[in-house]
JSON list of C-alpha atoms in Angstrom, two decimals:
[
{"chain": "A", "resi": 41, "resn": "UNK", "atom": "CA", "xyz": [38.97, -25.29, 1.74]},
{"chain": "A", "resi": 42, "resn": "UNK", "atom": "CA", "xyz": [36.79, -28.21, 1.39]},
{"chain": "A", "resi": 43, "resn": "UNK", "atom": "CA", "xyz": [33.03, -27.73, 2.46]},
{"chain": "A", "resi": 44, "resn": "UNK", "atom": "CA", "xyz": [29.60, -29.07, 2.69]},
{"chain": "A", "resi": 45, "resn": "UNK", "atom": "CA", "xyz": [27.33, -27.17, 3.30]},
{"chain": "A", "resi": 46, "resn": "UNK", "atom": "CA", "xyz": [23.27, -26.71, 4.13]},
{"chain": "A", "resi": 47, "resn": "UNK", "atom": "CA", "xyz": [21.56, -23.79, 1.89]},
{"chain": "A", "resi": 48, "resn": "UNK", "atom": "CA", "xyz": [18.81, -23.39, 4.68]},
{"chain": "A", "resi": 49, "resn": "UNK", "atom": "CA", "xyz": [19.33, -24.20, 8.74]},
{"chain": "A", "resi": 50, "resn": "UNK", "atom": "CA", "xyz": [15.25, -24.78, 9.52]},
{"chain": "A", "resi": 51, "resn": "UNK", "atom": "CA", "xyz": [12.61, -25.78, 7.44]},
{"chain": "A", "resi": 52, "resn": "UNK", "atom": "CA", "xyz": [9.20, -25.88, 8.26]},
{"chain": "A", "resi": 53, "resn": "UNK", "atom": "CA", "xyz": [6.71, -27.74, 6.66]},
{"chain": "A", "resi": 54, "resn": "UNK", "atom": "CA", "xyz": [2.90, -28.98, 7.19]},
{"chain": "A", "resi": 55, "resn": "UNK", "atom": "CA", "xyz": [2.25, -32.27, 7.63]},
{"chain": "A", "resi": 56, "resn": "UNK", "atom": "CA", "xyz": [1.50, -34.51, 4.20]},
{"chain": "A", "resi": 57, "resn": "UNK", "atom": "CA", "xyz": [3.48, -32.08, 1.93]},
{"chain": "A", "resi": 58, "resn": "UNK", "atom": "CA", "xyz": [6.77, -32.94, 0.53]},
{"chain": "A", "resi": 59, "resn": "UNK", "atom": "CA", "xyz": [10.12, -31.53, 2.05]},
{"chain": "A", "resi": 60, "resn": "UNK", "atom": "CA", "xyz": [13.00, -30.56, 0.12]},
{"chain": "A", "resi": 61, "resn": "UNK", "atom": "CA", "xyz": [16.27, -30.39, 2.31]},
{"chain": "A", "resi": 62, "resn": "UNK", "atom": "CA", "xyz": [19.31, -28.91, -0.12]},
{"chain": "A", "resi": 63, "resn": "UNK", "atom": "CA", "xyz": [23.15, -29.01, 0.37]},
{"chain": "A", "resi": 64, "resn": "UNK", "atom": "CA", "xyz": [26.09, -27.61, -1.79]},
{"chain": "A", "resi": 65, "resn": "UNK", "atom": "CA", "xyz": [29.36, -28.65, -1.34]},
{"chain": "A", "resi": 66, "resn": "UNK", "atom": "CA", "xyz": [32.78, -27.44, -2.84]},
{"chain": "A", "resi": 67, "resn": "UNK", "atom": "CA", "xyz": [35.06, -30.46, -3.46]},
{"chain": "A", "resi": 68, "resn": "UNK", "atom": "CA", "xyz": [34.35, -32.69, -6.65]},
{"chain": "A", "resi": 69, "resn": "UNK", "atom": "CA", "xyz": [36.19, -35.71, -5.81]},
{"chain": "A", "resi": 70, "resn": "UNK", "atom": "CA", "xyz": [33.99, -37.45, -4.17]},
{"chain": "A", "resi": 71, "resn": "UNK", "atom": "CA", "xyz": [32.62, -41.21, -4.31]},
{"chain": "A", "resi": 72, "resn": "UNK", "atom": "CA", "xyz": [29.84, -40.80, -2.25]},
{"chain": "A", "resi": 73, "resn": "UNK", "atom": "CA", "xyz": [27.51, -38.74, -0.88]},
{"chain": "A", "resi": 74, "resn": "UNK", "atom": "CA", "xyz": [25.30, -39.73, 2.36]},
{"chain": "A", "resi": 75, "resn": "UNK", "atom": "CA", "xyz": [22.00, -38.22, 3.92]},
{"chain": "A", "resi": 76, "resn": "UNK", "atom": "CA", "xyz": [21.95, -38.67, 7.89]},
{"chain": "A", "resi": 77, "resn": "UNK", "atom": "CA", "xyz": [18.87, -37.93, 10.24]},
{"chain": "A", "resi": 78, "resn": "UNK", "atom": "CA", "xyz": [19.33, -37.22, 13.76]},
{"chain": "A", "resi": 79, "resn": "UNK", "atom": "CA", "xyz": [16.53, -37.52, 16.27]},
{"chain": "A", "resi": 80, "resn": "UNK", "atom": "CA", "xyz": [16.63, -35.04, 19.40]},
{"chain": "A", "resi": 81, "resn": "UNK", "atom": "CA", "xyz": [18.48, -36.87, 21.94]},
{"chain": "A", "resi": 82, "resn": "UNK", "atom": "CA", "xyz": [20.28, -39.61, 19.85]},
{"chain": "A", "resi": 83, "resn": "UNK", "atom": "CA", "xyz": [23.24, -40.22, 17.07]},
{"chain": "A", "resi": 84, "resn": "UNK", "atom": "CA", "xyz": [22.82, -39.28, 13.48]},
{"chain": "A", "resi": 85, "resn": "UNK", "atom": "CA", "xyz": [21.03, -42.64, 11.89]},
{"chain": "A", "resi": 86, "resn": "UNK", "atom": "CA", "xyz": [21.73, -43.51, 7.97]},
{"chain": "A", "resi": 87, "resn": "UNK", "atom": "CA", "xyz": [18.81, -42.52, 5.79]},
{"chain": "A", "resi": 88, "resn": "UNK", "atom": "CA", "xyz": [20.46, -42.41, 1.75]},
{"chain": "A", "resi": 89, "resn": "UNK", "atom": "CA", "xyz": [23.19, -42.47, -0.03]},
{"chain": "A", "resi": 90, "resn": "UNK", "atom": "CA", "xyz": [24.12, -41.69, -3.60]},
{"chain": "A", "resi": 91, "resn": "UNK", "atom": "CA", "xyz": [27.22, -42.76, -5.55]},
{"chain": "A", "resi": 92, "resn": "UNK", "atom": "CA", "xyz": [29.39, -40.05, -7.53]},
{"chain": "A", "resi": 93, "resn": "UNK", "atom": "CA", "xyz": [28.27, -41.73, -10.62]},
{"chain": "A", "resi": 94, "resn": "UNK", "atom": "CA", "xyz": [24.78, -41.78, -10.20]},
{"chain": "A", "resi": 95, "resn": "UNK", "atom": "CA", "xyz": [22.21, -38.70, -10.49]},
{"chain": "A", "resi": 96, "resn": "UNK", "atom": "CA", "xyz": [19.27, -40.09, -9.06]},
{"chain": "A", "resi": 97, "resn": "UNK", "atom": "CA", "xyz": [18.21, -42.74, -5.85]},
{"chain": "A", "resi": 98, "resn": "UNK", "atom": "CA", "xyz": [14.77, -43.39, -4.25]},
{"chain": "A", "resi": 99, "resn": "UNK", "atom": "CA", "xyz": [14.35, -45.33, -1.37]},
{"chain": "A", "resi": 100, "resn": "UNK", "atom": "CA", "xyz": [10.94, -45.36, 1.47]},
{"chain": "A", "resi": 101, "resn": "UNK", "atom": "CA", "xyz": [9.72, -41.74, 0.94]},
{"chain": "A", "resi": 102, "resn": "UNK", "atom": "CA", "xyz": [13.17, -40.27, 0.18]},
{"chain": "A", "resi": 103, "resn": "UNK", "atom": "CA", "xyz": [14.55, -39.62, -2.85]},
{"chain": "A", "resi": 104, "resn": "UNK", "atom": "CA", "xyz": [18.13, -37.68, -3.33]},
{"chain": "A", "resi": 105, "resn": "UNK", "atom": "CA", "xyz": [19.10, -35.88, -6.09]},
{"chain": "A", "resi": 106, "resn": "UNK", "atom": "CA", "xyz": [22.79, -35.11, -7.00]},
{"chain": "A", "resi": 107, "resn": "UNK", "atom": "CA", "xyz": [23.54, -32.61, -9.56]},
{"chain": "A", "resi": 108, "resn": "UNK", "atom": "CA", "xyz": [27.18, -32.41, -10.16]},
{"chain": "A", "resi": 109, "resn": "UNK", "atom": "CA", "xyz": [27.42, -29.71, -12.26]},
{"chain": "A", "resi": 110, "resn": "UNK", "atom": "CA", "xyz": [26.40, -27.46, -9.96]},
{"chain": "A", "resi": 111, "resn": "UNK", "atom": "CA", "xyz": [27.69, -29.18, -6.90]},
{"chain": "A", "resi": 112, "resn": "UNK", "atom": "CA", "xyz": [24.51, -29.57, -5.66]},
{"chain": "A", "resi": 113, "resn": "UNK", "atom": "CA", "xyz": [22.89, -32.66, -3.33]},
{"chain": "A", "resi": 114, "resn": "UNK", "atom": "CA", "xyz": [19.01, -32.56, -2.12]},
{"chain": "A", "resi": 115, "resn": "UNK", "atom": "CA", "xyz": [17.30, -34.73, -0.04]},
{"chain": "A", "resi": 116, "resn": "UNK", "atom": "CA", "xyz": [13.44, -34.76, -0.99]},
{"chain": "A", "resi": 117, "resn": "UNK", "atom": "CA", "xyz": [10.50, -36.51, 1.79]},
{"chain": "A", "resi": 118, "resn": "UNK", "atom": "CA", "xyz": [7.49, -37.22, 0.31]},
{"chain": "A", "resi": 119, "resn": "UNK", "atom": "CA", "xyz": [4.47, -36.79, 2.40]},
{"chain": "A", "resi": 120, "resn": "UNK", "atom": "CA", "xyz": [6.43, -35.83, 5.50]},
{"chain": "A", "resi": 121, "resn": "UNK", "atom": "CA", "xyz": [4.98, -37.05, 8.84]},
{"chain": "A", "resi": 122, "resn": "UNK", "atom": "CA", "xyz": [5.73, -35.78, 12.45]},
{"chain": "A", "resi": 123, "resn": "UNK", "atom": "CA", "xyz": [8.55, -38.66, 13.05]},
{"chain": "A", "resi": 124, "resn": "UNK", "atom": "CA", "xyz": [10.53, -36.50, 9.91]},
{"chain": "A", "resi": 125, "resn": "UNK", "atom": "CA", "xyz": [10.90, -33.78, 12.24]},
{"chain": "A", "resi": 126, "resn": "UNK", "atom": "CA", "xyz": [15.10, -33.69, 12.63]},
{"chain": "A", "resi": 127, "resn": "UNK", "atom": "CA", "xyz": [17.60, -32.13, 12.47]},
{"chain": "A", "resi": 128, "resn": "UNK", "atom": "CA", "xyz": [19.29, -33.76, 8.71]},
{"chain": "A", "resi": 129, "resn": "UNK", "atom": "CA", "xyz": [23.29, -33.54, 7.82]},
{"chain": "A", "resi": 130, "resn": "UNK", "atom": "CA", "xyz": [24.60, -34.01, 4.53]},
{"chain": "A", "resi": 131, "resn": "UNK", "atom": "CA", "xyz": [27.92, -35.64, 4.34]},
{"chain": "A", "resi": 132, "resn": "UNK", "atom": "CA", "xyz": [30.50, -36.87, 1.85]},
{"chain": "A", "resi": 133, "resn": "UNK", "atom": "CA", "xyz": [33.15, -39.50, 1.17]},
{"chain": "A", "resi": 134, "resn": "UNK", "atom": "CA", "xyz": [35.70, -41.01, -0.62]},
{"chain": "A", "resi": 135, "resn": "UNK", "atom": "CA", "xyz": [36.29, -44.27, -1.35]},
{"chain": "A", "resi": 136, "resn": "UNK", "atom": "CA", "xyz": [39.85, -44.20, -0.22]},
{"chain": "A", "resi": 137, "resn": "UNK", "atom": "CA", "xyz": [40.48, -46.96, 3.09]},
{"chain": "A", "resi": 138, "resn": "UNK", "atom": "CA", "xyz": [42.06, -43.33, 4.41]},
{"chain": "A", "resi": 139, "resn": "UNK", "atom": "CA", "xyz": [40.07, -40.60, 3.83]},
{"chain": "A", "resi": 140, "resn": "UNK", "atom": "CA", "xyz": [37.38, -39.23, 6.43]},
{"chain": "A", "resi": 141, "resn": "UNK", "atom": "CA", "xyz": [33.57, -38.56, 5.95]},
{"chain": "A", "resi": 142, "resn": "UNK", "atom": "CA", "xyz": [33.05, -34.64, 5.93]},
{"chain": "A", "resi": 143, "resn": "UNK", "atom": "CA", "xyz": [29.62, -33.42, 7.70]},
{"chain": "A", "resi": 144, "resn": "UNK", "atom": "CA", "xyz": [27.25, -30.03, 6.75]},
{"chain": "A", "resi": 145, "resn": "UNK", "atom": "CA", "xyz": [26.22, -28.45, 9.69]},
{"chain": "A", "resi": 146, "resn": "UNK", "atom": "CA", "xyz": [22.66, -29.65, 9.56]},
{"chain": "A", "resi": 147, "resn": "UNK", "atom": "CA", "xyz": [19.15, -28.88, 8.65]},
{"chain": "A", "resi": 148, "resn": "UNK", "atom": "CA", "xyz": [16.37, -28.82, 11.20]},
{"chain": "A", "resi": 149, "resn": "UNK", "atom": "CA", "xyz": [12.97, -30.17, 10.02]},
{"chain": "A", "resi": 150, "resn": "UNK", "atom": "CA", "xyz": [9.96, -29.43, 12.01]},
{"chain": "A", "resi": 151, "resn": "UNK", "atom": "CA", "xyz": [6.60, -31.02, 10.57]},
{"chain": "A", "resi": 152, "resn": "UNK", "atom": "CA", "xyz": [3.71, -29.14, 11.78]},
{"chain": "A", "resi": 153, "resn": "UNK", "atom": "CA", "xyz": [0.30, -30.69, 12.26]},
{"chain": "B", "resi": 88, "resn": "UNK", "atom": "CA", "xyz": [21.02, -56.32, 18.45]},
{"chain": "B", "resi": 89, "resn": "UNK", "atom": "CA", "xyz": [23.67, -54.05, 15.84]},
{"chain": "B", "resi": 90, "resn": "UNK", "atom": "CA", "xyz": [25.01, -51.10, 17.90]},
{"chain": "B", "resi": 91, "resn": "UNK", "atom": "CA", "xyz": [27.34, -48.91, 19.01]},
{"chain": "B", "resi": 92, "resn": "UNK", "atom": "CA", "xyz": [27.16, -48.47, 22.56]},
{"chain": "B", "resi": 93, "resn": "UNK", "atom": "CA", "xyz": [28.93, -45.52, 24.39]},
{"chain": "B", "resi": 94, "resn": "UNK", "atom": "CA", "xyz": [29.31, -44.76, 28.01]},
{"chain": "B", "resi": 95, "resn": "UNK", "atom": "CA", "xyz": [28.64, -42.60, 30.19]},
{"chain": "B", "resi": 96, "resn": "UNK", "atom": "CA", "xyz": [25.68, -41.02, 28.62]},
{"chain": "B", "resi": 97, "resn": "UNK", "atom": "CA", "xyz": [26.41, -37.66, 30.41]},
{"chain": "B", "resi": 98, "resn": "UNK", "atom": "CA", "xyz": [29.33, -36.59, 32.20]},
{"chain": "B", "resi": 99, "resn": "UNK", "atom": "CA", "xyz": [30.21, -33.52, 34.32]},
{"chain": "B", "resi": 100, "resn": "UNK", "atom": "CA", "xyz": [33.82, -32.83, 35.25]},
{"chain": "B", "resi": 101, "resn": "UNK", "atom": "CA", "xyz": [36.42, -30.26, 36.21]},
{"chain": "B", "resi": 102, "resn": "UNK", "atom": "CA", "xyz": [39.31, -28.72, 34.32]},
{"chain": "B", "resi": 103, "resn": "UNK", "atom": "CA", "xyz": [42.59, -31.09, 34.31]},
{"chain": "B", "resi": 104, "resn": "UNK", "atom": "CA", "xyz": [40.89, -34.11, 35.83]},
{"chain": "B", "resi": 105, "resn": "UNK", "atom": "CA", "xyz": [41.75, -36.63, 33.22]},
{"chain": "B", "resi": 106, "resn": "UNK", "atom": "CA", "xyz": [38.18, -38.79, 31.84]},
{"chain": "B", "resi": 107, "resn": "UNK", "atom": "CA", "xyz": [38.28, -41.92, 29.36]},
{"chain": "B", "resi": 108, "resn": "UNK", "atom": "CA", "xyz": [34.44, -42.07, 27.10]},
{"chain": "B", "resi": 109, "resn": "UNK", "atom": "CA", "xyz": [34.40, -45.83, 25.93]},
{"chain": "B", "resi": 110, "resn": "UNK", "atom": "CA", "xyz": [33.15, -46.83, 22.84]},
{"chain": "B", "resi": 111, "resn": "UNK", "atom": "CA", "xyz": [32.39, -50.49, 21.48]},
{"chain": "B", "resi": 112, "resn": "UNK", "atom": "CA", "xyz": [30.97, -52.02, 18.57]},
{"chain": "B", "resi": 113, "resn": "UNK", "atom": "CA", "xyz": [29.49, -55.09, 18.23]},
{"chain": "B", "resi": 114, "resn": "UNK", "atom": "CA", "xyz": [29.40, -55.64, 14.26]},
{"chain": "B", "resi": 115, "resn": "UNK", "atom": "CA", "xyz": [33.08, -56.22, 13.35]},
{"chain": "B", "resi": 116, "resn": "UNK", "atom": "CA", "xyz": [33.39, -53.17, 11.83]},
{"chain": "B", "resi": 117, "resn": "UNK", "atom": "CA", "xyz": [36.72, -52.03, 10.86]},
{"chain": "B", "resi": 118, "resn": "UNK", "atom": "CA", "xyz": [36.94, -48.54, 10.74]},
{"chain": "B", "resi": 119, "resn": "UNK", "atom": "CA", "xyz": [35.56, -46.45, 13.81]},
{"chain": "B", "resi": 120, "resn": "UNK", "atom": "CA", "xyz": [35.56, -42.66, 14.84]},
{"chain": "B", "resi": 121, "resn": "UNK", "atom": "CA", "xyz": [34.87, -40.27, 16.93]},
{"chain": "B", "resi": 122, "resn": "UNK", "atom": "CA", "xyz": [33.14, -36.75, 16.42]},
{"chain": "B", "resi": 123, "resn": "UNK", "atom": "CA", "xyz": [32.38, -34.20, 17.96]},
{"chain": "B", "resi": 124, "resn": "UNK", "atom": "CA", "xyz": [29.37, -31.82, 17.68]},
{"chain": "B", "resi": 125, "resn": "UNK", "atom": "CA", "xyz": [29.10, -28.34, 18.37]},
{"chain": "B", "resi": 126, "resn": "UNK", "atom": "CA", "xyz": [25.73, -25.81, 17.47]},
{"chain": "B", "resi": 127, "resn": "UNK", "atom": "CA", "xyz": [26.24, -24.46, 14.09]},
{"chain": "B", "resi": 128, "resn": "UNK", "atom": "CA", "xyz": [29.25, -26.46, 13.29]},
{"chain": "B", "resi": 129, "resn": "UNK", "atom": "CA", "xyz": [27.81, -29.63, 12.67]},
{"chain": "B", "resi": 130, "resn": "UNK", "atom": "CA", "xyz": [29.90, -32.73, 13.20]},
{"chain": "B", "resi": 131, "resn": "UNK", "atom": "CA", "xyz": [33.76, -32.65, 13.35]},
{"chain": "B", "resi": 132, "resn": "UNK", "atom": "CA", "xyz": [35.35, -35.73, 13.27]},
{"chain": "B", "resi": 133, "resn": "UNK", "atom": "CA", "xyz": [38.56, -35.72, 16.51]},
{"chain": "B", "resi": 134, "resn": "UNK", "atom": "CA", "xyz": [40.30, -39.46, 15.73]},
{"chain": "B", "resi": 135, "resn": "UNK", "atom": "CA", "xyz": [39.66, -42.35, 13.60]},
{"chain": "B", "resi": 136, "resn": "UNK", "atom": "CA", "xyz": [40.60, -46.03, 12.94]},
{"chain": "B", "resi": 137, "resn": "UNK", "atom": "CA", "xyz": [40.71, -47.74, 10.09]},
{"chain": "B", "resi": 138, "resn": "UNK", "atom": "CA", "xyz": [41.88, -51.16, 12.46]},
{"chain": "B", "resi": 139, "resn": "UNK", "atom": "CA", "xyz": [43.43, -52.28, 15.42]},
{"chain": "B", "resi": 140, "resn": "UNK", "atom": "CA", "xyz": [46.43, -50.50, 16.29]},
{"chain": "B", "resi": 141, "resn": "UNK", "atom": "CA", "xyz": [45.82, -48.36, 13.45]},
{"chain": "B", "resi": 142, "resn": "UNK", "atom": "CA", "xyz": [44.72, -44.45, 14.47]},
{"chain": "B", "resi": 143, "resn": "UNK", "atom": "CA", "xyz": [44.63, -41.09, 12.62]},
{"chain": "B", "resi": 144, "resn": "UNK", "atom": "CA", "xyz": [43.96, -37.57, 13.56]},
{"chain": "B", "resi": 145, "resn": "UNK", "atom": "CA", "xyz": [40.74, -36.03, 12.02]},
{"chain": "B", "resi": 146, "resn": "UNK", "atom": "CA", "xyz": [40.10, -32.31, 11.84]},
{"chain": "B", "resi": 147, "resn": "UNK", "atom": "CA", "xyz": [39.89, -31.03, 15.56]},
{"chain": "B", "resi": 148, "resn": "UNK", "atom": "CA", "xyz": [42.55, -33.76, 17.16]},
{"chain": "B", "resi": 149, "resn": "UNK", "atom": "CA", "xyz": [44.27, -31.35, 19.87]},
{"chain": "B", "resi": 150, "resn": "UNK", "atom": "CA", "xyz": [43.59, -32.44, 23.34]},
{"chain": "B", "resi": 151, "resn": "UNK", "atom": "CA", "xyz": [42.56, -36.22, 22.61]},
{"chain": "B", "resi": 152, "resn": "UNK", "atom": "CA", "xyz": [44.08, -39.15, 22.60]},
{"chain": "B", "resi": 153, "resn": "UNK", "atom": "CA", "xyz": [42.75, -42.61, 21.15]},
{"chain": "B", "resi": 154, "resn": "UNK", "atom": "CA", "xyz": [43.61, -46.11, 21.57]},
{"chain": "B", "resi": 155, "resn": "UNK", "atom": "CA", "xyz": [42.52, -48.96, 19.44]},
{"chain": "B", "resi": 156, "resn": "UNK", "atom": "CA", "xyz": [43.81, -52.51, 21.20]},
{"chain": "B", "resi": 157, "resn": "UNK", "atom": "CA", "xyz": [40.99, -54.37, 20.04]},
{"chain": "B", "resi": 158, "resn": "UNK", "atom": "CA", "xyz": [38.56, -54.40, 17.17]},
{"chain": "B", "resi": 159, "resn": "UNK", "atom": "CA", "xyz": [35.50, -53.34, 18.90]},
{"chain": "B", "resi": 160, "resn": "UNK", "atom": "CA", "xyz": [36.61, -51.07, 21.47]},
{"chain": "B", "resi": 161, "resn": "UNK", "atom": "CA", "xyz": [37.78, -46.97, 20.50]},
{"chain": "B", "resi": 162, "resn": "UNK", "atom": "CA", "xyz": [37.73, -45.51, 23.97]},
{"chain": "B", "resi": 163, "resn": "UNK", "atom": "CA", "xyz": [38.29, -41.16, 24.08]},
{"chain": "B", "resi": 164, "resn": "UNK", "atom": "CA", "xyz": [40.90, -40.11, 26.25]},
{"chain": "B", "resi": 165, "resn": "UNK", "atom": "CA", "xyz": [41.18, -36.32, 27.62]},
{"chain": "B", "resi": 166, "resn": "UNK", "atom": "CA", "xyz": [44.11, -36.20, 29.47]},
{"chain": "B", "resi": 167, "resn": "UNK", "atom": "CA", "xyz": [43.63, -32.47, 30.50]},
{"chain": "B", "resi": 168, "resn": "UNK", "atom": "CA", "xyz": [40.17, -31.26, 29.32]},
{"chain": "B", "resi": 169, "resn": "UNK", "atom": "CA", "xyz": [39.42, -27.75, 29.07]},
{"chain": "B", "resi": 170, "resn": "UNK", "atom": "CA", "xyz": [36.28, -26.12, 28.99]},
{"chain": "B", "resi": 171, "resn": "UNK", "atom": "CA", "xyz": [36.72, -25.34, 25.53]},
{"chain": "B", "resi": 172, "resn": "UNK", "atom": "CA", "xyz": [36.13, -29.41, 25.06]},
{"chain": "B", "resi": 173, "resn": "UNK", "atom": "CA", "xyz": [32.61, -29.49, 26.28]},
{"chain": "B", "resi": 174, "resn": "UNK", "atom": "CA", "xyz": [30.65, -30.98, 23.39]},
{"chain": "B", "resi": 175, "resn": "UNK", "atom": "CA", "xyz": [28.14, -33.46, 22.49]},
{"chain": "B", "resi": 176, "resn": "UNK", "atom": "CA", "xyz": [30.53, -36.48, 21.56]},
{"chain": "B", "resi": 177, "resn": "UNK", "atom": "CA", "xyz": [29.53, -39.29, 19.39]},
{"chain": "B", "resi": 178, "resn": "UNK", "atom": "CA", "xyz": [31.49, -42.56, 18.73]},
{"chain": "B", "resi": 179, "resn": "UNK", "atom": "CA", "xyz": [30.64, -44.37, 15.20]},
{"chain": "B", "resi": 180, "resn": "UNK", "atom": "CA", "xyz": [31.67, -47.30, 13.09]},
{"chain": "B", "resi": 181, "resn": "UNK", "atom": "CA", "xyz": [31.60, -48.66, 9.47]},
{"chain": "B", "resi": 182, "resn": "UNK", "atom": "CA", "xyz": [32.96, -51.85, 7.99]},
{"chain": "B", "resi": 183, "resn": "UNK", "atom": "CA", "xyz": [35.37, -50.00, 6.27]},
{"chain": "B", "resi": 184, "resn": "UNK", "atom": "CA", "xyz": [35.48, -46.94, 6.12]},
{"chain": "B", "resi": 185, "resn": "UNK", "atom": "CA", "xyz": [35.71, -44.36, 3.27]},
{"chain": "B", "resi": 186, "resn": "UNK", "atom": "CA", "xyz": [32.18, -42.76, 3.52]},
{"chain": "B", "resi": 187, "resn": "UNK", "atom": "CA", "xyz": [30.64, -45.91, 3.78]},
{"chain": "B", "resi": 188, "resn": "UNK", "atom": "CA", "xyz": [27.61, -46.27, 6.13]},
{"chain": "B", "resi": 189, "resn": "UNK", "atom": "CA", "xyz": [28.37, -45.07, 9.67]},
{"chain": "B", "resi": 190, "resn": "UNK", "atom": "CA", "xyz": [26.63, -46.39, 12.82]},
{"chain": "B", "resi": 191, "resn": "UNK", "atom": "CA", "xyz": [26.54, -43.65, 15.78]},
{"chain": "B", "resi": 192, "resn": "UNK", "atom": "CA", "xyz": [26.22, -44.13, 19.46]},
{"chain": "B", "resi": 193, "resn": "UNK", "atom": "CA", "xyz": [24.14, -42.41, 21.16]},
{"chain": "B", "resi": 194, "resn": "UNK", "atom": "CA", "xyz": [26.53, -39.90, 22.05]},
{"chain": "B", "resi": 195, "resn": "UNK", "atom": "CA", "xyz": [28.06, -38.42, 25.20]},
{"chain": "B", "resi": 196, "resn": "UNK", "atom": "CA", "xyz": [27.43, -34.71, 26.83]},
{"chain": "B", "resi": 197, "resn": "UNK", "atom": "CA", "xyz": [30.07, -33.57, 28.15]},
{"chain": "B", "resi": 198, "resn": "UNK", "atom": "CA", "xyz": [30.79, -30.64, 30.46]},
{"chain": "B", "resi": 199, "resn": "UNK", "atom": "CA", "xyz": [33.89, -29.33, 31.49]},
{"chain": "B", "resi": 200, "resn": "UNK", "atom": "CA", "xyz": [33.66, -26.79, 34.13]}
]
């Protein structure tokens, strides 16, 4: 069936380095790909997103990677600060009115001091 | 202020006893849904909209109902809930749909004893 998927469920990582936060996923027709972060206590918030087309997008600090031959998506922070710490879902979609955004079961980020 | 506002916040109830979640948006979005979110399963979507009057079933649909009367409101109905439907729920909403930026609630907890 169709899947996306997180390679790792924590990650830990000291203050000011750069995270890397990977996801694989299984089905190839898709339009887009989206990054979510989600805050203890609150609803996933919209961080990135990369078209299906693209291979490469940088926003504030974060910077996503798609690599289609392998089926591979990765989220990179760059000097990650406390606020980081998440837990961060991968998710894809289709560009069909229809079709339904399929979540990874999550990363959790913890930024240590 | 942009947001998705669901209520309650938290909710305790007992097997059977019948309990609506509301959910409304205040952008004019289009499309809305509703997820639920389990540890280690990540977010599965239950119902979604793509407009008024206009419902699907997502992946885990057995045991809730939806309504969508108006454009802003997507209220959760479970008629009989079950233990087995005590979840962290989350209500969200894009313009139109198709993986396209979602905006989340805050979500509901929900126990069913």
């Amino acid at each position: 069936g169709e899947s996306v998927g997180l390679h790792l469920p924590t990650l830990s990582v000291q203050e000011g380095d750069n995270s890397i936060i990977n996801c694989a996923y299984s089905n190839s027709a898709s339009d887009y790909f989206i990054w979510y972060k989600q805050e203890s206590g609150k609803g996933p918030q919209f961080i990135i997103d990369i078209r299906s087309n693209m291979d490469k997008r940088q926003g504030q600090r974060v910077t996503v990677l798609l690599n289609k031959t392998v089926k591979h998506l990765s989220l990179q922070i760059a000097a990650t600060q406390p606020g980081d710490s998440a837990v961060y879902f991968c998710a894809r979609g289709r560009k069909t009115s229809y079709d339904k955004v399929i979540f990874g079961p999550g990363t959790s980020l913890s930024v240590i001091p | 202020e942009a947001q998705v506002t669901q209520n309650p916040r938290y909710l305790i109830t007992v097997t059977g006893k019948k309990l609506t979640v509301t959910c409304s948006q205040n952008m004019n979005h289009e499309y809305m849904s509703w997820y639920r979110q389990d540890p280690g399963l990540g977010l599965r979507q239950i119902y979604y909209s793509m407009n008024v009057e206009v419902t699907d079933k997502g992946d885990v649909p057995e045991g809730y109902k939806v309504s969508r009367k108006e454009k802003r409101n997507f209220p959760l109905i479970l008629e009989s809930p079950s233990p087995n439907q005590t979840s962290l729920y989350f209500c969200a909403s894009s313009l139109f749909g198709g993986g396209e930026k979602l905006f989340f609630g805050s979500g509901t907890q929900l126990s069913v004893l």
